Every structure is written in C-alpha cells, then in structure tokens.
XYZ file of C-alpha atoms in Angstrom:
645
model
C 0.000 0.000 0.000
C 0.772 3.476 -0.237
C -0.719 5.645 1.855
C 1.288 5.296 4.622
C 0.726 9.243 4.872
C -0.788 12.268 3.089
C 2.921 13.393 2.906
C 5.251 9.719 3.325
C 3.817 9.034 -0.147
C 5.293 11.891 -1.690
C 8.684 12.082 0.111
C 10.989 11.006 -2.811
C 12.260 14.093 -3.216
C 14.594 15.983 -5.981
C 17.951 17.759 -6.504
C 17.734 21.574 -6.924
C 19.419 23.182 -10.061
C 20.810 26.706 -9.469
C 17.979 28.823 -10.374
C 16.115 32.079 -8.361
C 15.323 30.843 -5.289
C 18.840 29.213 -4.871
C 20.333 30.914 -2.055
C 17.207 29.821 -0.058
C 17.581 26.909 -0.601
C 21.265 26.833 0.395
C 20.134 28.592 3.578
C 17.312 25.539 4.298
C 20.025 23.194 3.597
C 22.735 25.045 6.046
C 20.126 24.936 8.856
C 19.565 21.487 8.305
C 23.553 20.984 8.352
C 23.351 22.885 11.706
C 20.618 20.652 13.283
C 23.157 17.298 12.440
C 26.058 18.686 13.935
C 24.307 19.107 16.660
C 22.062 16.150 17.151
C 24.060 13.667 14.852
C 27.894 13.592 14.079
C 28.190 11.316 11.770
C 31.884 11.903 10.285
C 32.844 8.586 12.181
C 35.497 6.745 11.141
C 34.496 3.204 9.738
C 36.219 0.140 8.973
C 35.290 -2.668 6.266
C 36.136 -5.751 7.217
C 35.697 -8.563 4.571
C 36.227 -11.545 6.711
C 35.162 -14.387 4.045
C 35.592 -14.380 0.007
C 34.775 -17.586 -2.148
C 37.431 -20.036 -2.830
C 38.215 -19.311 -6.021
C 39.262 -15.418 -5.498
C 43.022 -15.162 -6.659
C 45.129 -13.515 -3.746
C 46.342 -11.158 -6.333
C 43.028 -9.286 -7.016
C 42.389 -6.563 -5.558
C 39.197 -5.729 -4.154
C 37.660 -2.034 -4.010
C 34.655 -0.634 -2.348
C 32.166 1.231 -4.872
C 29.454 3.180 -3.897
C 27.145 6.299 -3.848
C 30.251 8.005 -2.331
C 32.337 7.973 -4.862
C 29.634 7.869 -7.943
C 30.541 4.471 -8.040
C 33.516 3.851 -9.526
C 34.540 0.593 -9.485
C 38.241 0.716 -8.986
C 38.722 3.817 -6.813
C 42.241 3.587 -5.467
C 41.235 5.858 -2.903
C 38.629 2.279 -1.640
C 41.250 -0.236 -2.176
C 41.197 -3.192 0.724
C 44.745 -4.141 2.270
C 44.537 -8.161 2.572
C 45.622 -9.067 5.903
C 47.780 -11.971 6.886
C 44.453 -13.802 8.268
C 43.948 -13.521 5.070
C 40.763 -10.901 5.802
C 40.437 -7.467 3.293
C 40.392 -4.523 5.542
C 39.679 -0.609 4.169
C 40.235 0.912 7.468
C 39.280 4.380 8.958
C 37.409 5.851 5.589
C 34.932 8.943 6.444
C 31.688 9.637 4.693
C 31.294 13.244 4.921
C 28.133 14.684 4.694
C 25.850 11.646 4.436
C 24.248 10.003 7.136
C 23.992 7.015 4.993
C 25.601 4.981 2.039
C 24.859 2.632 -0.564
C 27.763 -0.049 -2.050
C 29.079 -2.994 -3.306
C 33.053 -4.568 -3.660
C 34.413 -5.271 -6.741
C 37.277 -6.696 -8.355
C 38.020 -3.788 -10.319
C 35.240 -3.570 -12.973
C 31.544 -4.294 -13.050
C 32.148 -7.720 -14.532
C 33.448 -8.716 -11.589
C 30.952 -7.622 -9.039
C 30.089 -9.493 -6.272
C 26.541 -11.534 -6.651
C 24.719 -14.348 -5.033
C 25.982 -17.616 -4.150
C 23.873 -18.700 -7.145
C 25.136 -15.936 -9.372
C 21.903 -13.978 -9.186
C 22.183 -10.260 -8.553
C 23.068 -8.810 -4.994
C 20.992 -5.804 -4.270
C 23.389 -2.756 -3.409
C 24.837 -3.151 0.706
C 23.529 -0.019 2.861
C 24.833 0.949 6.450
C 23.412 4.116 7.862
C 26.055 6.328 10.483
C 24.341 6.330 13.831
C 27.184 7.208 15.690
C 30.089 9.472 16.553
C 32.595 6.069 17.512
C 34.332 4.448 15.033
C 32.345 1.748 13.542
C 33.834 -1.573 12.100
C 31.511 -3.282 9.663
C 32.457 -7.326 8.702
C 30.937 -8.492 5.347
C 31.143 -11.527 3.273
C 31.285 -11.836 -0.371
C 28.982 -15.342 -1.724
C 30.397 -15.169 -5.331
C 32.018 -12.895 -8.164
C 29.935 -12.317 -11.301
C 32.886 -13.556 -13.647
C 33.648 -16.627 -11.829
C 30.011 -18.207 -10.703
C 28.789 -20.702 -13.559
C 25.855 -18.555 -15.147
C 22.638 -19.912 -16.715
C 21.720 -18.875 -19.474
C 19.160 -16.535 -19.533
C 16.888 -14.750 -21.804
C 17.509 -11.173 -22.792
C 14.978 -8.164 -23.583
C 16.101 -5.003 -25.393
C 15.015 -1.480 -24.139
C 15.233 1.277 -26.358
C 14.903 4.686 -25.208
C 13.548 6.440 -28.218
C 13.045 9.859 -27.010
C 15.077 12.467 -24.025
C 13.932 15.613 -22.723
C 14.925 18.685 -24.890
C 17.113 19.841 -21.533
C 19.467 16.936 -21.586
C 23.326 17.265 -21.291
C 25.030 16.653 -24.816
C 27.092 13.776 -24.892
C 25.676 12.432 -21.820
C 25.695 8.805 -21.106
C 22.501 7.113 -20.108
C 22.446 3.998 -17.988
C 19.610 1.655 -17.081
C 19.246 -0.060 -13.232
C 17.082 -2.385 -11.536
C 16.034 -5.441 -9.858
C 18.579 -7.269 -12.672
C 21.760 -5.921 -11.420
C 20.726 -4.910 -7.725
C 19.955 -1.593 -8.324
C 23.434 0.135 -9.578
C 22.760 3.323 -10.868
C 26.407 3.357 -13.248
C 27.128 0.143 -13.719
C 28.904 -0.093 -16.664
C 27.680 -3.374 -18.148
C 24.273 -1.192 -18.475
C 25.284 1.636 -20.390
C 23.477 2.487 -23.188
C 24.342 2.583 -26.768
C 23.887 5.361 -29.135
C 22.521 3.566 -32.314
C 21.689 7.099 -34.221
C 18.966 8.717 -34.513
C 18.417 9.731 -31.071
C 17.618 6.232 -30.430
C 19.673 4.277 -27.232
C 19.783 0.980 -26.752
C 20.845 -1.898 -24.092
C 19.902 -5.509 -23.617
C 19.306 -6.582 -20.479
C 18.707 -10.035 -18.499
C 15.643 -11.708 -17.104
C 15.561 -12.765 -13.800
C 12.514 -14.096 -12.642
C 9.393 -13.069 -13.703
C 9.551 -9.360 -12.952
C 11.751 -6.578 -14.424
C 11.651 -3.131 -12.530
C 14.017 -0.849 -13.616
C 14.704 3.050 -13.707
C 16.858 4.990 -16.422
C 19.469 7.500 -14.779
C 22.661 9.441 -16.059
C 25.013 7.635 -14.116
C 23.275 8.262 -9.908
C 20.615 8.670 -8.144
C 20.571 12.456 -8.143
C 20.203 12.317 -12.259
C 17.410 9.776 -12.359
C 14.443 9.983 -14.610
C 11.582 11.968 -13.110
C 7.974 13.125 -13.484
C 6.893 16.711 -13.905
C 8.468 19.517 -11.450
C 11.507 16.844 -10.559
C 9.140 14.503 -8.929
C 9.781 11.347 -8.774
C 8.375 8.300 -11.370
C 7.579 4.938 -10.053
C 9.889 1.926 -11.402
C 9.575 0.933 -14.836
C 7.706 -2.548 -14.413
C 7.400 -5.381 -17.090
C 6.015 -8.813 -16.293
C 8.234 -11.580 -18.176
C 4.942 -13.673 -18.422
C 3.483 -11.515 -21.187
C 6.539 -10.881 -22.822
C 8.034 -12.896 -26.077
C 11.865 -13.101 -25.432
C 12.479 -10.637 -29.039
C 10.073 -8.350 -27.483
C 11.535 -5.080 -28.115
C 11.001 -2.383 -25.329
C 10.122 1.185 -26.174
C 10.868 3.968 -23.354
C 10.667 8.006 -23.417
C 11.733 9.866 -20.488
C 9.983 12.698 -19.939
C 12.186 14.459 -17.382
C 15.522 14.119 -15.495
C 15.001 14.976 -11.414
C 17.879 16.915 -11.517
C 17.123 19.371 -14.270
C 13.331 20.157 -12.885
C 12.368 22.661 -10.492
C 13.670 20.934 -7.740
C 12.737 22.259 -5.058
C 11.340 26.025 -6.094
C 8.528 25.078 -8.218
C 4.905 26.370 -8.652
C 3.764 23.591 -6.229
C 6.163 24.130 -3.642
C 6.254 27.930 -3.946
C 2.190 27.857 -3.012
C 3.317 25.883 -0.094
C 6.407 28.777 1.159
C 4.201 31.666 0.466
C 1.043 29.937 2.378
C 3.472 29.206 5.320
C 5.346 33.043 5.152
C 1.447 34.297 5.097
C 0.557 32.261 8.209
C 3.667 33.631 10.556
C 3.071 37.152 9.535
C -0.517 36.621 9.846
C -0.150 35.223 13.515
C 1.991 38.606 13.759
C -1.336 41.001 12.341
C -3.587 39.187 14.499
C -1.848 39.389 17.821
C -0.349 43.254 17.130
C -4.501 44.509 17.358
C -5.562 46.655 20.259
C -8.046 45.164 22.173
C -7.956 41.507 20.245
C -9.863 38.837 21.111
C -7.213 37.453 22.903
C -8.782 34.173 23.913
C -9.663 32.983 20.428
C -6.387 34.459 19.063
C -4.135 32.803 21.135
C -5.700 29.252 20.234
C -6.033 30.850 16.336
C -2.436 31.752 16.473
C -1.400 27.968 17.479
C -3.266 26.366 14.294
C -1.893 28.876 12.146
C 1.699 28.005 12.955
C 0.679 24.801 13.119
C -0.324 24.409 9.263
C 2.585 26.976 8.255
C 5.082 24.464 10.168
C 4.180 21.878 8.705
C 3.995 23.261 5.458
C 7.797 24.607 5.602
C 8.363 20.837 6.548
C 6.928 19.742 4.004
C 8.687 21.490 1.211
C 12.421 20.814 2.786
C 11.209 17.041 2.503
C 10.739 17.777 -1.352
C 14.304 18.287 -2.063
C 15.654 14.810 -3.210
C 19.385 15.577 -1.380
C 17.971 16.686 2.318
C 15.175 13.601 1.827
C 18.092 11.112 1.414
C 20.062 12.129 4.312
C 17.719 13.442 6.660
C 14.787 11.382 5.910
C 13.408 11.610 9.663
C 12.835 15.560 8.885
C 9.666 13.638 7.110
C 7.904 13.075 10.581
C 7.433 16.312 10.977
C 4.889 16.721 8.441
C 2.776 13.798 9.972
C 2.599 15.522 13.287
C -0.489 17.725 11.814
C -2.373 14.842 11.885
C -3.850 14.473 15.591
C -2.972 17.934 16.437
C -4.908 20.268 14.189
C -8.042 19.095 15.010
C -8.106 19.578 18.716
C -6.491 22.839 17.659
C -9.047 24.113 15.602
C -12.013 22.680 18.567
C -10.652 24.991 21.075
C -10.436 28.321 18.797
C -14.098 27.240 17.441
C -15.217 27.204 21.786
C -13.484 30.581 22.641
C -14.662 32.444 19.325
C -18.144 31.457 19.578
C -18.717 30.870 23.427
C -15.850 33.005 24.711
C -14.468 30.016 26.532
C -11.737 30.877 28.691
C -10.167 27.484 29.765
C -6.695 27.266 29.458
C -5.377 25.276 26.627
C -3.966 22.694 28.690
C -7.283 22.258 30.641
C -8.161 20.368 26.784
C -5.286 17.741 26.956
C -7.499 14.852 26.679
C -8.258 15.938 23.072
C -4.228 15.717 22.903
C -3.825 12.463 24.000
C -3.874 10.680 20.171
C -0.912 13.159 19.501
C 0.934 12.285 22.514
C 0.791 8.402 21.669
C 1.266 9.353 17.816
C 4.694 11.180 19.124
C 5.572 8.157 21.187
C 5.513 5.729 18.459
C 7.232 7.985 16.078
C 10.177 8.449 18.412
C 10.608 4.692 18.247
C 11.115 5.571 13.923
C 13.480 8.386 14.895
C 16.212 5.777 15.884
C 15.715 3.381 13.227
C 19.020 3.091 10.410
C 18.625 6.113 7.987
C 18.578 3.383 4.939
C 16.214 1.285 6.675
C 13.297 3.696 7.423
C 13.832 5.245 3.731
C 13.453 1.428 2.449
C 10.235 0.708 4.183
C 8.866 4.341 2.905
C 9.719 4.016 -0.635
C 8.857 -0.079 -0.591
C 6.114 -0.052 1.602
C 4.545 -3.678 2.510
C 1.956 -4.857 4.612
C 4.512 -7.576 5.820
C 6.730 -5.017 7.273
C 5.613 -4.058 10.870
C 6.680 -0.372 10.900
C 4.569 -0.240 7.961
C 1.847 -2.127 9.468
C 1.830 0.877 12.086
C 2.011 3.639 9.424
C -1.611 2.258 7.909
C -3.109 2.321 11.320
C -2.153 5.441 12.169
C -3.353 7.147 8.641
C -6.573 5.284 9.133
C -7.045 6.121 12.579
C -6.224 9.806 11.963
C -8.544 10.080 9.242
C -11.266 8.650 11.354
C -10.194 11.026 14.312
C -10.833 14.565 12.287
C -13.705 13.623 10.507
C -15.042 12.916 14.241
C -13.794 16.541 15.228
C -15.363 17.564 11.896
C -18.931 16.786 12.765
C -17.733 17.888 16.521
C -17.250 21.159 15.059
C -19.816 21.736 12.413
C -22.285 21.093 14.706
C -21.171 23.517 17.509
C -20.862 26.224 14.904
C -24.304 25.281 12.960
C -26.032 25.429 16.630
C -24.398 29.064 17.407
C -26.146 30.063 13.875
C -29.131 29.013 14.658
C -29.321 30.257 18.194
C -27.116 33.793 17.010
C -30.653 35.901 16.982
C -31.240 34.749 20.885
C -27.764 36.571 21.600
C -26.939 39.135 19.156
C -28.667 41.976 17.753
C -26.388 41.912 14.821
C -24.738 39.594 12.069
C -21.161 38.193 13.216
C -19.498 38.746 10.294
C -18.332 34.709 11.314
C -19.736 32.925 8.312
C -16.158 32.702 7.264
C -16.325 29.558 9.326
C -18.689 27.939 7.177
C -15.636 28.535 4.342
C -13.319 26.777 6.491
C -15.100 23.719 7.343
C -15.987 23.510 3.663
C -12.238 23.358 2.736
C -11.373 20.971 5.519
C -14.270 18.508 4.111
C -12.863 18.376 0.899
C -9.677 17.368 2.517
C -11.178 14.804 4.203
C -13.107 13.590 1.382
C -9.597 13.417 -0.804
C -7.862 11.711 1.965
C -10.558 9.203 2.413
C -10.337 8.394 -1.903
C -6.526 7.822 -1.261
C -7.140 5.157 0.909
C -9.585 3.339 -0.662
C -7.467 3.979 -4.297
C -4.485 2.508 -1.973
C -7.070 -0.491 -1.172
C -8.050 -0.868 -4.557
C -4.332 -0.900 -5.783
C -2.949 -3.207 -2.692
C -5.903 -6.267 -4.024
C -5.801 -5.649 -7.373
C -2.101 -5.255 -7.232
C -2.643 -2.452 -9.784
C -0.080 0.339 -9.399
C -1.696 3.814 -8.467
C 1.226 5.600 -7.278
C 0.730 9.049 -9.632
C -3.034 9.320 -8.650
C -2.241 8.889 -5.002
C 0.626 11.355 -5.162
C -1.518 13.790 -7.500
C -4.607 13.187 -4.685
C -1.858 14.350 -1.875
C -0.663 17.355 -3.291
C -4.007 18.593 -4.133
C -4.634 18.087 -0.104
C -2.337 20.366 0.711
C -2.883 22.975 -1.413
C -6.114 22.792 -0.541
C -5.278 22.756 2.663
C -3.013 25.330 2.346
C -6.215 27.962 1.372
C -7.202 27.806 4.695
C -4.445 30.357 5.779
C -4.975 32.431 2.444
C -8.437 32.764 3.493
C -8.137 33.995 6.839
C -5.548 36.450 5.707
C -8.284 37.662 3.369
C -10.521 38.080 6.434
C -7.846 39.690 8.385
C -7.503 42.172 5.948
C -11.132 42.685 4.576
C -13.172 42.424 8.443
C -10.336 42.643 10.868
C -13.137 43.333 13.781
C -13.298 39.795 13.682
C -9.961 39.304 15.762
C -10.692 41.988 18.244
C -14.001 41.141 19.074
C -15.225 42.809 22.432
C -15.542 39.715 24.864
C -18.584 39.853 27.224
C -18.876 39.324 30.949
C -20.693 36.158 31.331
C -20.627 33.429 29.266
C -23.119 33.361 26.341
C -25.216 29.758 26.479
C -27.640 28.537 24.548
C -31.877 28.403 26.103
C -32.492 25.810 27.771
C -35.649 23.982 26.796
C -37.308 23.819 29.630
C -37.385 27.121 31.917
C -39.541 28.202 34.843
C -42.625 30.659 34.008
C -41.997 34.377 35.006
C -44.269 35.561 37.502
C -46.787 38.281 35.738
C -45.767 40.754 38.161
C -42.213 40.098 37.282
C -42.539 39.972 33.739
C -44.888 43.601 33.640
C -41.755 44.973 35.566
C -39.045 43.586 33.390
C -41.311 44.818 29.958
C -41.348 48.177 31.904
C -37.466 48.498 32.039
C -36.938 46.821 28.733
C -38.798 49.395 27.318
C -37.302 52.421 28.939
C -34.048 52.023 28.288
C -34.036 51.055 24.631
C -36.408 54.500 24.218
C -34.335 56.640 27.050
C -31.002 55.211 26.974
C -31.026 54.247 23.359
C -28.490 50.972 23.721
C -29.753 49.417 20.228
C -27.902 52.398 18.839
C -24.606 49.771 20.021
C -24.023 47.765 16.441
C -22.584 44.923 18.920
C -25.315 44.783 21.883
C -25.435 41.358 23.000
C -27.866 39.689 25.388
C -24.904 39.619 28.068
C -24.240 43.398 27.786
C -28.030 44.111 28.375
C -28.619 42.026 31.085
C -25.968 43.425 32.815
C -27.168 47.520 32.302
C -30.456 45.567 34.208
C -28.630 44.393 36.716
C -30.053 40.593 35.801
C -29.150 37.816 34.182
C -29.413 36.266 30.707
C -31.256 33.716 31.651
C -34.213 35.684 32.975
C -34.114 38.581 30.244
C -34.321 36.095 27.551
C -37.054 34.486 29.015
C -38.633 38.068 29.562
C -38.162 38.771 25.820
C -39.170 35.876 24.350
C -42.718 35.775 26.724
C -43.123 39.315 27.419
C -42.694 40.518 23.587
C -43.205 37.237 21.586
C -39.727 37.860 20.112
C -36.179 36.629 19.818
C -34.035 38.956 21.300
C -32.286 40.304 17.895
C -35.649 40.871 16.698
C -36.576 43.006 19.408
C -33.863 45.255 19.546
C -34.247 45.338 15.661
C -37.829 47.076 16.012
C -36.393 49.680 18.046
C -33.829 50.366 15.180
C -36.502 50.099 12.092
C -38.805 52.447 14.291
C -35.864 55.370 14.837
C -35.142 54.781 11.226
C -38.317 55.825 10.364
C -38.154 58.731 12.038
C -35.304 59.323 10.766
C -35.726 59.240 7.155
C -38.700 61.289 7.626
C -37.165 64.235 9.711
C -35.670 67.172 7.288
C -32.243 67.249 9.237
C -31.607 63.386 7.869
C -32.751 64.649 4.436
C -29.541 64.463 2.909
C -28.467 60.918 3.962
C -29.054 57.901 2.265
C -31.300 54.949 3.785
C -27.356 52.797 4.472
C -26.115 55.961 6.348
C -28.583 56.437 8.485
C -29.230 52.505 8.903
C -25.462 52.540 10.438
C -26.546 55.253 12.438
C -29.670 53.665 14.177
C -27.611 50.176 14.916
C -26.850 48.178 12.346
C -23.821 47.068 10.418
C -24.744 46.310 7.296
C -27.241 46.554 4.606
C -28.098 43.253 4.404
C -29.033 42.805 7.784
C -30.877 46.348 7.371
C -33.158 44.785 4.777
C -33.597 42.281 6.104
C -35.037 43.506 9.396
C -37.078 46.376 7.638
C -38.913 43.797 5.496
C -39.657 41.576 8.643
C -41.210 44.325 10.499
C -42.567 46.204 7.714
C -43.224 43.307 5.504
C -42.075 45.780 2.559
C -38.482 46.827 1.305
C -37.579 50.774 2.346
C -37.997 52.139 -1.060
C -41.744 50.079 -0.876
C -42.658 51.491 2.433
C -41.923 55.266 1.972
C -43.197 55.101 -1.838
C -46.267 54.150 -0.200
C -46.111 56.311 2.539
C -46.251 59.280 0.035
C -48.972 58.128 -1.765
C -51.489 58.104 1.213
C-alpha cells in the first residue's frame, strides 16, 4: 500500500538546479547541516572488514569498495582493501562526509566482476546508515564474483529509449538499473548505446518473472523523473506476457535533476502559504483590544499548518530527503494535532471560553501516543526507514503501524469535523437569541468547507491505496496527484483567513462579554406576571431613554448586565413578554428610529445605508432584512407608499 501518509507518499524528493530561489535553498540546507552537527555527528570513522571471500578469489586481485560516495567507480584507489595476513580485506578508517547514509558494493576492479549471489543472481546494493560518533567496524562476506560463478543462461529483452527531454546534457551517457543488477545506478555493463537517430539501446537479463528498472545518467541524483523533478515509479514489465524478441520502447519525460527541484509552482504555493501564516499570527496578535482568547488558540493552528507546510517542502528536495529522511515526521505531526487545535479556537470564538489550553489535553492524548511511536522511527538506520517508505509492505511491521495510524487519523478529524460543524451550525441558529447583529463569522462555514474536501480526498486515497494493494494495480501518480491537491487545498485555509484579516479585521478583536453566552435551555420556569410587567417596563425604557440598540454589537450579556439581571431571565422576559427573539426586538427599536429618521428634514440628505449605520446596524443586508420583517415591505416600498397616502 501506499498511503502510509498524506505526505510519506510523496517524500521522494529531488535535486535543486541553481535557479532564483537558490540561495534559499542553500540557507534551508545550512540549517539542516546545523541541526546534524548538533544532534548527529556522523563523520565517524568506519572500517570494512571482509572476513570471508569464495574459494576461487586469486590472492592477487584486488578488491575495491564502490558506492554512492564515490559515484561508483569501481576501482577507486582511494577504496582499495589491504589483505591481511588472516587472510581478511580490511579498508580501514574511511569517512563519509556529509551523508548520514551509504549505498555499495566490492568489486574486483570492474563491473564484470561484481560481487553476486551464491547462485550468481544479482546482490541488491549493501547499505549501512552512520548512527554514531565512535568508530564503527563493519564485517561483510562476499557469496560469489559475477565472472567466476557458472551462469545460466538466460533470456535477454532489449530497451530502447527512443526519445530524451529537450534539456538533456550533450554527450551524456545514459544507464539503465534495476532489480537485474541490484539496483546500480552506473554500472557499466548497463550503459546504453547510441545507435543514431536519437535512439539508445541496451539488452538486459531476465531474472525471474519481474523486471523493474529506472533509467538514470550515471546516480541517483540524475534519475528519470515526473513533472516539477518529482519522482516516477519503477519501470515494471512482467516476463509472463513478454516474447523473449520483445523489443522495449521507453521516453523519459524528465531528469530529477534538471526540474524545479525544489522552487517550483507547487512548492512555492506551499512557502508563500506558510510566510502568510507567521506574519498573519503577527497582524492578528499586534490589534488593540484583540480577542485574545480565540487568538491565542487561532495563532497555534496557524503556525501549526505553516510548520508543517515549511516541513513539508524541505522534505521535497531529493538531497535533504536522502540524508535526513526523519525531517519527514514532521509533516505527519499535523495529523492528531490540528483538530483539537481548531475545537478549542471554534469554543473561545463562539462561546468566549476561557479554559486554558492545557485544561483540553485529553483531546491531545492521540498526539501524545502518535509522538511516542514515532520516536521509536526516529532511531531506526537512515537506509532502513527510507526502504520501508519508498517499498512499503503490509509484511513489514513499521509499515503495518504507518496504515493504522493514517486510518485512525482520518477517522479522528472527521469525528472533530462533525464535533465542530455542529457547535458552529447550533451558534447560527441560536445567534438571533444573543446578538442583535450579524457576526461577520460565516467565514467559518468557508473553512469547514475546505477541511471537508480534505477529508473527502484523503478518504479516496485510501480506498485507491485499497483498490491498488488487491488488485495489485499500481496507483502511485493518482495517489501522489490526490496528496498534493490536499495540501494545497489545505493550504487555502491560511490564504483565506488572511483575506478576512484584511477585509473584516473586527473579527480578531471582538469585544468579549462578561458572562458566558449559552444557549436556552428547553425547559425554563414561568416568570411571575408581576415580574414579567416589571421587566417589559425596564426593557422598554431604556431602549427608548437610553437608546443601547444604537450599540451595532449589543449582545444579550451586555443588556442584562445595564439591568442588573441575568441572561437567563431577560431572555425568558423577551421571548414571553414581547413574543420575540431577542435580535428581533432590539431590531424594532432600530426600524422604528429609522423611520423617524428618514422622515425628519435634518436626515434629508443621507441615504437609507447611512442612516441605517446610524440607528444600529452594520450592514445593509441585515438592514433589509429587518425592515422587510417588520414592515413586511423593502424601504424604497414602504416610503413610496407612505407618500402616496
């Protein structure tokens, strides 16, 4: 399967080319250099011990270590082993700077004579990841050269590469790898041929009944690509269904190393979405009298999703992926966290909670266990985690736990979903019991829109990852084209509430009332009459005397408290007293002194919006609306008719 992660899918990443955007990069990659030296040192000295070779291996040969440190050349004098008189090779005290992991094999001096299996099949390239600062001493054996092991004969296919991208190096040499000669990506025997006409061509032997291979330029970091440097699954071709002269047609579309990289119109969305979100969390904190509740808890999901986001695009880059693989993590941690996140800021926006954000762990608990299990990755080899990410199987416990913790997290925020869209769907419908004007929070509406259709593309990864894992049909570039449009998507959410930031900034420096507001309860104790006469009394006087619906935010709260009661009994007295919801009555105050208003001389040069801001309101909509619900007719209506009689 592949969906080990909206973002572990996607991690093969890609070598930058010096372009605009460069020196950022080099300044990502010198932090990340910063972070080893001081978490890892892995400039160890290591020694190579081989400590068995087969029978056959002439004393004179000399054996040579080639790898991806040294582009691997087969006979690099600067990897030569000393044979010892116990008759063991030693390379002693080499140092791999700059890698926190390598890939190899030992030769006898050329490619023909690479070590294989005992049965002279091919031996997948050696890996050992640096873990340490010590010197480390690593004892191999080698089961058989390639030149001396009786082969059987086996059948051959021809791959032609008919067609290169229009940005490929002149003169360059072109080299096929794969499961046929353990994944090499120079190995001489597998260059291929220039046979004119732009046409290259190598044959190749079957092993088995599966061929995967990959075209490259001679390494990893010049491998064939997809669009923007990404990566392209292996080349697969089932020997079954193949006649032995079957003649293989390629075209590679792009080479990783001369794509974006990095910088490209994907990735760029991602920086500028995550710059946005810090200097948004900068705007939103700087206003006077903020809602400082809701902002604080606001402020921790923004960084969240711009953290993760800046994560995310280091990840892309295929040198930083290779060596600091682990950095990948980082991106996951969004999983269990922005949820609860986005719970608490939906509370204190809409209900003015003021519990502490630690009074909530219990909603942090998944993330806590999530980190736990995670550490227990951290320490894993650097070759071994990037092996079960890239060839991800259900047999391979770390794996296992991957699956179950992408399921389980989906299941967890579409729970907090629902959570949340009901909360804010049950302040909407109660807003007219507690406000005497519109929000301006419909915004939130946007937001949980956005985060649906996240959920919705998450949940079609898995079941395409399902579908593929049965069917054993690859899906690998509609899963990774499914996870990058989550993210961008995801991404919006921080363009959007810049937008709002900008456009209705009252929305972050909401006043905060005194008491709580709560929803009715549905069943309330009757007012006495005399009670309810009294509290119609004051009601009365001081929305005619003290004119408080002139207040564009008067809230129930506010009110009660010029009463000196509480909400519950002024709703109550509003709702039997006056038959009304308690933005409606404060609304028939404001239609009433508009009236007036619009029909007094000194108002004569206004317009109907002016002097609707003046009575109360805060916007035209709302204005309308309220003037047609008491009037039954639109302004322009009423006074039209008005002048008639």
């Amino acid at each position: 399967m592949t969906t080990t992660s909206l973002l572990l899918s996607s991690k093969k990443t890609h070598c930058p080319t010096k372009r605009k955007g460069y020196s950022v990069y080099r300044y990502v990659v010198l932090i990340v250099l910063l972070l080893q030296s001081i978490f890892l040192k892995l400039n160890a000295q290591t020694t190579f011990i081989v400590d068995y070779v087969p029978p056959e291996t002439n004393v004179k040969d000399t054996l040579y270590l080639s790898g991806s440190f040294n582009n691997w050349n087969p006979a690099d004098k600067n990897y030569i082993f000393q044979l010892q008189e116990n008759g063991n090779y030693v390379l002693a005290n080499k140092q791999f700077h700059n890698s926190s992991w390598i890939s190899y094999k030992i030769t006898r001096g050329n490619w023909e004579t690479v070590e294989v299996q005992k049965n002279g099949q091919p031996l997948n390239v050696r890996k050992h990841s640096f873990t340490s600062s010590k010197p480390e001493t690593v004892t191999l054996q080698v089961a058989g050269w390639a030149d001396q092991l009786k082969k059987e004969k086996t059948n051959k296919i021809v791959l032609q590469v008919v067609d290169l991208p229009n940005n490929t190096p002149p003169n360059t040499s072109l080299f096929v790898c794969g499961n046929f000669n353990g994944w090499v990506p120079g190995d001489e025997r597998y260059k291929l041929q220039d046979i004119g006409n732009g046409i290259h061509q190598i044959s190749i032997p079957v092993y088995g009944n599966r061929i995967e291979y990959k075209y490259t330029r001679g390494n990893w970091l010049t491998v064939e690509g997809n669009s923007y440097g990404r990566p392209r699954p292996n080349r697969v071709l089932d020997v079954n269904i193949l006649s032995t002269k079957t003649l293989i047609k390629d075209s590679i579309a792009f080479w990783e190393d001369q794509s974006y990289g990095i910088f490209n119109p994907y990735t760029l969305v991602l920086v500028l979405t995550a710059l946005q979100g810090f200097f948004l969390i900068f705007i939103i904190n700087s206003n006077q009298n903020n809602n400082k509740w809701a902002n604080q808890a606001l402020s921790i999901l923004i960084f969240v999703i711009s953290f993760t986001l800046i994560a995310r695009v280091v990840i892309y880059d295929r040198v930083i992926y290779t060596n600091y693989p682990k950095l990948s993590l980082l991106t996951d941690l969004v999983f269990f966290l922005y949820a609860p996140t986005l719970l608490i800021y939906i509370k204190r926006l809409l209900h003015h909670a003021k519990k502490s954000i630690w009074q909530y762990w219990p909603h942090f608990l998944p993330f806590l266990l999530q980190c736990i299990v995670y550490v227990t990755f951290f320490f894993k080899p650097t070759h071994t985690f990037i092996e079960q990410n890239l060839f991800q199987s259900m047999d391979s416990p770390p794996y296992a736990v991957y699956e179950v913790i992408v399921v389980l997290a989906l299941a967890f925020n579409i729970w907090y979903w629902f959570k949340i869209n009901g909360i804010v769907n049950r302040y909407f419908k109660n807003i007219e019991h507690n406000y005497s004007t519109d929000q301006n929070l419909k915004y939130l509406n946007t937001i949980l829109i956005i985060l649906g259709i996240c959920l919705l593309l998450w949940t079609v990864i898995i079941t395409v990852d399902v579908y593929a894992t049965f069917t054993e049909q690859p899906a690998n570039f509609l899963i990774n084209f499914l996870i990058d449009g989550i993210w961008i998507v995801f991404s919006v959410v921080v363009f959007f509430l810049g937008y709002f930031a900008i456009k209705q900034p009252q929305i972050f420096r909401m006043p905060e009332p005194e008491e709580e507001i709560e929803e009715p309860k549905i069943e309330k104790p009757v007012l006495e009459t005399e009670e309810l006469a009294q509290l119609k009394t004051n009601l009365h006087q001081i929305m005619t005397q003290e004119q408080v619906y002139l207040n564009p935010q008067l809230s129930l709260p506010e009110l009660a408290e010029k009463m000196n009661t509480n909400v519950h009994t002024l709703s109550r007295a509003i709702n039997a007293g006056f038959n009304k919801n308690f933005r409606d009555f404060v609304n028939q105050y404001r239609i009433q002194d508009f009236i007036n208003r619009a029909q007094d001389e000194k108002y004569k040069n206004q317009t109907f919006l002016a002097i609707a801001l003046a009575v109360g309101f805060n916007s035209k909509s709302s204005f309308n609306r309220s003037f047609k619900k008491v009037t039954d007719k639109s302004p322009r209506e009423y006074f039209n008719q008005l002048n008639q009689d």
